[in-house]
Every structure is written in structure tokens, then in C-alpha cells.
XYZ file of C-alpha atoms in Angstrom:
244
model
C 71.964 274.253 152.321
C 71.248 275.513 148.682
C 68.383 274.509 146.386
C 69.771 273.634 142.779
C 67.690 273.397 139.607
C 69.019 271.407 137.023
C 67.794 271.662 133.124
C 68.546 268.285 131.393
C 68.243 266.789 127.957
C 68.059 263.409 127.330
C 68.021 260.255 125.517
C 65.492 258.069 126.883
C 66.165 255.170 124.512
C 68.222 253.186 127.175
C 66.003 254.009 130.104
C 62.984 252.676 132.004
C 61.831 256.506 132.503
C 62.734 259.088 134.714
C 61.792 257.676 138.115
C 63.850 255.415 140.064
C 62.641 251.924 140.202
C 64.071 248.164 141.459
C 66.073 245.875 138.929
C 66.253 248.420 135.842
C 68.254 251.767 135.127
C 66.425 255.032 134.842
C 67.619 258.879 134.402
C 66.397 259.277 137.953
C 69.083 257.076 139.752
C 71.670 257.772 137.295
C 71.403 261.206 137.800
C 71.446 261.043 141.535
C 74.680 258.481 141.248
C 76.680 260.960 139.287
C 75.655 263.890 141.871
C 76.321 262.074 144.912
C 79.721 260.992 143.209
C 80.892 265.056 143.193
C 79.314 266.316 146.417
C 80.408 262.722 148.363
C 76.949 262.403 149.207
C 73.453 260.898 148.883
C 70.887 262.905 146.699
C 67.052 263.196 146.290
C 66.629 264.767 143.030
C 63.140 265.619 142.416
C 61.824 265.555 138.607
C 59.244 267.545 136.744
C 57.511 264.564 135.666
C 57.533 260.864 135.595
C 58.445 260.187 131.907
C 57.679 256.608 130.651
C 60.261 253.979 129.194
C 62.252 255.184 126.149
C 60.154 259.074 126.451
C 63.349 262.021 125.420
C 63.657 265.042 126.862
C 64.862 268.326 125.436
C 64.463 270.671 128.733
C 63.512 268.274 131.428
C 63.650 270.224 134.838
C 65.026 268.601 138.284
C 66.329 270.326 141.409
C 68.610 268.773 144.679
C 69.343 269.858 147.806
C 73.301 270.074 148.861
C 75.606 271.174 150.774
C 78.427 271.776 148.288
C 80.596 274.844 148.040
C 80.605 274.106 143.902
C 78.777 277.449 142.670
C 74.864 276.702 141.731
C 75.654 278.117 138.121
C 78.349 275.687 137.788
C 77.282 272.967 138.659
C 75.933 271.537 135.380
C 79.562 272.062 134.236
C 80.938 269.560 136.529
C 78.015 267.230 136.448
C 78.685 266.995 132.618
C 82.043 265.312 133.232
C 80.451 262.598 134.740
C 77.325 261.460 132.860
C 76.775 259.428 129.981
C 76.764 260.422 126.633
C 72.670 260.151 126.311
C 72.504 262.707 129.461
C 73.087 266.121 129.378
C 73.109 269.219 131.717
C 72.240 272.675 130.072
C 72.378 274.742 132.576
C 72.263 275.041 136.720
C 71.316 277.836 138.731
C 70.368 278.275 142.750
C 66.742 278.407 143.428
C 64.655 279.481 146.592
C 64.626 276.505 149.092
C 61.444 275.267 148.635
C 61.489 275.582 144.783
C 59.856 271.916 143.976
C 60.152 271.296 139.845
C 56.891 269.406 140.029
C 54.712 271.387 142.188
C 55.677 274.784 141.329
C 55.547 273.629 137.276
C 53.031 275.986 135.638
C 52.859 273.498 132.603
C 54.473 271.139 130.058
C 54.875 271.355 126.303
C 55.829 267.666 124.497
C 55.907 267.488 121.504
C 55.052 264.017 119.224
C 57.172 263.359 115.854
C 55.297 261.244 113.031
C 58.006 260.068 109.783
C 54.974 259.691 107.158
C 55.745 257.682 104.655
C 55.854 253.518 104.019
C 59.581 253.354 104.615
C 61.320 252.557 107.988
C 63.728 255.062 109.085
C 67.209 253.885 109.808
C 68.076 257.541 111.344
C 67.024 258.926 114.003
C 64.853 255.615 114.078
C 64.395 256.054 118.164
C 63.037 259.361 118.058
C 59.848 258.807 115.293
C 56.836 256.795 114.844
C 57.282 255.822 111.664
C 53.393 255.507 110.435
C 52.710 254.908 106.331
C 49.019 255.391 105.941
C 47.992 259.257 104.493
C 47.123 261.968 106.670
C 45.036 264.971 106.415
C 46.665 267.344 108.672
C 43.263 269.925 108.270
C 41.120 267.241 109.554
C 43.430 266.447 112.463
C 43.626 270.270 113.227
C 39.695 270.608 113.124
C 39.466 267.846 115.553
C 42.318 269.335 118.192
C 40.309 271.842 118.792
C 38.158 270.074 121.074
C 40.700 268.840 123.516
C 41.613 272.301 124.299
C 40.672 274.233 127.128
C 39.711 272.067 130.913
C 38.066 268.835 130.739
C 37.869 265.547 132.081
C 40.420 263.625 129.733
C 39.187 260.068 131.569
C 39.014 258.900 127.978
C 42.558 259.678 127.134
C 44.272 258.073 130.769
C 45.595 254.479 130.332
C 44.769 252.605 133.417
C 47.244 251.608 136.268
C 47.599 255.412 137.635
C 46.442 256.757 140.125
C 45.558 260.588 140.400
C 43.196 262.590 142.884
C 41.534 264.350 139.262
C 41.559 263.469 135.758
C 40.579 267.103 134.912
C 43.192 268.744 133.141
C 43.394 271.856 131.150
C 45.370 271.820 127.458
C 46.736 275.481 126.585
C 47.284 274.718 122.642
C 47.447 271.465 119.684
C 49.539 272.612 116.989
C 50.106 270.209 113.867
C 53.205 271.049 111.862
C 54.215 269.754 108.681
C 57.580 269.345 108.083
C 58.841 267.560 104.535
C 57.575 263.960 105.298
C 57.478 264.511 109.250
C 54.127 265.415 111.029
C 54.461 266.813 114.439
C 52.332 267.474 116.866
C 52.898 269.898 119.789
C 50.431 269.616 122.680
C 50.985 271.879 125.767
C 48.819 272.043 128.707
C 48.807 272.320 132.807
C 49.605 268.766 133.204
C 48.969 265.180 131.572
C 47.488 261.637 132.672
C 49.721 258.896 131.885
C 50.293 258.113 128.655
C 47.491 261.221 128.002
C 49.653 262.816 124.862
C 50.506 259.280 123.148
C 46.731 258.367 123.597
C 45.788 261.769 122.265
C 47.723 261.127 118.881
C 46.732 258.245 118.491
C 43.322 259.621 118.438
C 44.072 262.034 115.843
C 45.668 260.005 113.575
C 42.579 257.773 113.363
C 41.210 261.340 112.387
C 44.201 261.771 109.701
C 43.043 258.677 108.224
C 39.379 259.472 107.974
C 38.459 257.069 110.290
C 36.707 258.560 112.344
C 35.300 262.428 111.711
C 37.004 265.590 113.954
C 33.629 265.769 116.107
C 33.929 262.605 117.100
C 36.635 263.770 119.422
C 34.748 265.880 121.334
C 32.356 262.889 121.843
C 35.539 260.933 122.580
C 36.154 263.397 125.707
C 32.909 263.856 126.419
C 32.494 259.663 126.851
C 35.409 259.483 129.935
C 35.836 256.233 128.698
C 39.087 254.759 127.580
C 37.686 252.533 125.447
C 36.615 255.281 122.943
C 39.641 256.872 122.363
C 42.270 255.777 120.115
C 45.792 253.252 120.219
C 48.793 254.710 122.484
C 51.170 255.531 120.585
C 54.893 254.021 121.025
C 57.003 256.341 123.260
C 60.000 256.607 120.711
C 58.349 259.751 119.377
C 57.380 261.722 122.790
C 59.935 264.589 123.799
C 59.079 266.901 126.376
C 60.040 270.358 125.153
C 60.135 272.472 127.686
C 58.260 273.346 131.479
C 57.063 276.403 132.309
C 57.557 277.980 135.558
């Protein structure tokens, strides 16, 4: 039996989210159909994280157990010939056998892509938030400072999950500006659901002068939802990369 890590990037655009779940199509299941198809065999393949509904992925990490005499570092190879066009497999390699990509996953960069200006984007339309109002990028940079380091991020969970802590620890908040793109680029140990979208949404109420950069750390202080700002939509979440 061999332990095989898979890297994938993806198009979540057509997909209710990574995790397999009754009545709709995720990356999850279609992942494990296209395995099982080569190896003539039912698969578990265990994900880094539960992405939400239309969430991308640029190095999304998975691993399966198997049987098959196809070598670990080819895998990926043969896997491509199988999946859709919005799934990809970068790479494949053999792994100890109790490698798990979620448990053993040191952290998670995503990263969050803004189009600033008034105009709807008719490229790459599902992979921005197009937003219209003026930003200060300084302020919003001030104000990421206090999300970093461990704290209770209660105030930036959205309800309907359930985890044993909601103490989490965030490694960096970057803010790039890119011609009329802002992007933000949050990594950290691990996230709440919907913790990054809720996060920018937060900061762009700072952008906007809405609220001042303290206020933030007041908003994590609080542990309460209902302080921090919108969720943003999913369209413009890609995880970037997990460490290991």
C-alpha cells in the first residue's frame, strides 16, 4: 500500500467546494471518480481543507491510499488524462503512510483579489470581486496589523461550523496593489469558515473610511460576529499554497 500526495489547481466556479456532499458535484468526488477509474478501485482522498462553493485553488494539497503499481511521481500524469478541464494535477509524489494533508498542514496562504474600479469585469469575471468605491490601501495596512499573531477570531467565524477552538494564529496580511487590482494575501495556521472573506470584508470597510484601523482590534477583541464586517463573495478566494 503506498501513500500518494497529490498537488491540484483548480477552478472552483462549477463546484459546491471541495468536500463531497449529496445531490451536487464537488472537486472531492470528482477527484476520487477519476482515481478510482485508473486504479479500478474505490478511493478516500483526503483534502487540505474544506473550500466553500465557487473558492479556486492554485496548490490545493490531497493524498490517497492505493494499491497501484503506477509510479507515485507519475501519477498526476495519468490522472491528467482523465479530469476536466477546470482540474488540474501538478505534481504527485509517494509520501510516508500516515502523511494526512490536513493534520500534518503547518499552514495556509489564500490570497483575496479586489478589481477596483466602477466597471464590471467581463474577464476573468469568476476570479474578482469587482468593488467600485475608493480605497486607501495605508489605512487597510494599519488596520491588518491587528489580526496578526494568535487570537480568538470568534468575530470573524460565520455561524453553522463547528470547531473545538476559534483561536487561531495569522503569520502575515499583505495588501498589494496591482494597476486597478487590490489583493490581499492572508496566511496563517488555519482559518474558521468563511474567516478570510469575513476578514476583507472588514478591511474594506477600513479602505472606505468607514470605520478607523483600531477599530479592528476592537473588532477581535469583541468575539462577536456581529461587529465585524460583510463576507465577501467567494469568486475572489484562491488558496495559494500549504505549508508542510
Amino acid at each position: 500500500m503506498k501513500n500518494v500526495k497529490l498537488t491540484l489547481e483548480y477552478d472552483g466556479t462549477n463546484y459546491c467546494g471541495w468536500q463531497r456532499q449529496s445531490n451536487v458535484i464537488t472537486v472531492q468526488e470528482e477527484v476520487e471518480k477519476r482515481i478510482g477509474e485508473i486504479v479500478g478501485d474505490k478511493v478516500d482522498v483526503i483534502g487540505c481543507s474544506r473550500t466553500d462553493s465557487g473558492v479556486h485553488a492554485k496548490a490545493y494539497t490531497c493524498n490517497f491510499k492505493t494499491n497501484s503499481v503506477i509510479p507515485p511521481e507519475k501519477f498526476y500524469l495519468v490522472l491528467n488524462s482523465v479530469l476536466p478541464d477546470d482540474i488540474v494535477a501538478l505534481n504527485s509524489k509517494e509520501v510516508p503512510i500516515d502523511f494526512h494533508s490536513r493534520f500534518n498542514s503547518k499552514g495556509k496562504m489564500y490570497s483575496y483579489t479586489i478589481l477596483n474600479r466602477s466597471e464590471r469585469p467581463a474577464i476573468n469575471r469568476n476570479y474578482v470581486y469587482q468593488y467600485g468605491h475608493n480605497l486607501d490601501c495605508d489605512l487597510m495596512r494599519e488596520a491588518a496589523k491587528y489580526i496578526l499573531g494568535t487570537h480568538d477570531f470568534t468575530s470573524f467565524k460565520s455561524t453553522g461550523s463547528k470547531v473545538k477552538s476559534n483561536i487561531r494564529t495569522i503569520y502575515e496580511a499583505k495588501i498589494i496593489e496591482d494597476e486597478n487590482k487590490v489583493i490581499f494575501y492572508i496566511t496563517g495556521d488555519g482559518f474558521l469558515y468563511n474567516m478570510v472573506r469575513i476578514i476583507v470584508g472588514t478591511l474594506l470597510e477600513v479602505g472606505e473610511k468607514k470605520i478607523i484601523p483600531l477599530e479592528v482590534k476592537t473588532i477581535v477583541e469583541a468575539k462577536d460576529r456581529t461587529k465585524a464586517g460583510r463576507v465577501v463573495p467567494a469568486k475572489g478566494l484562491c488558496l495559494e499554497k500549504v505549508m508542510y
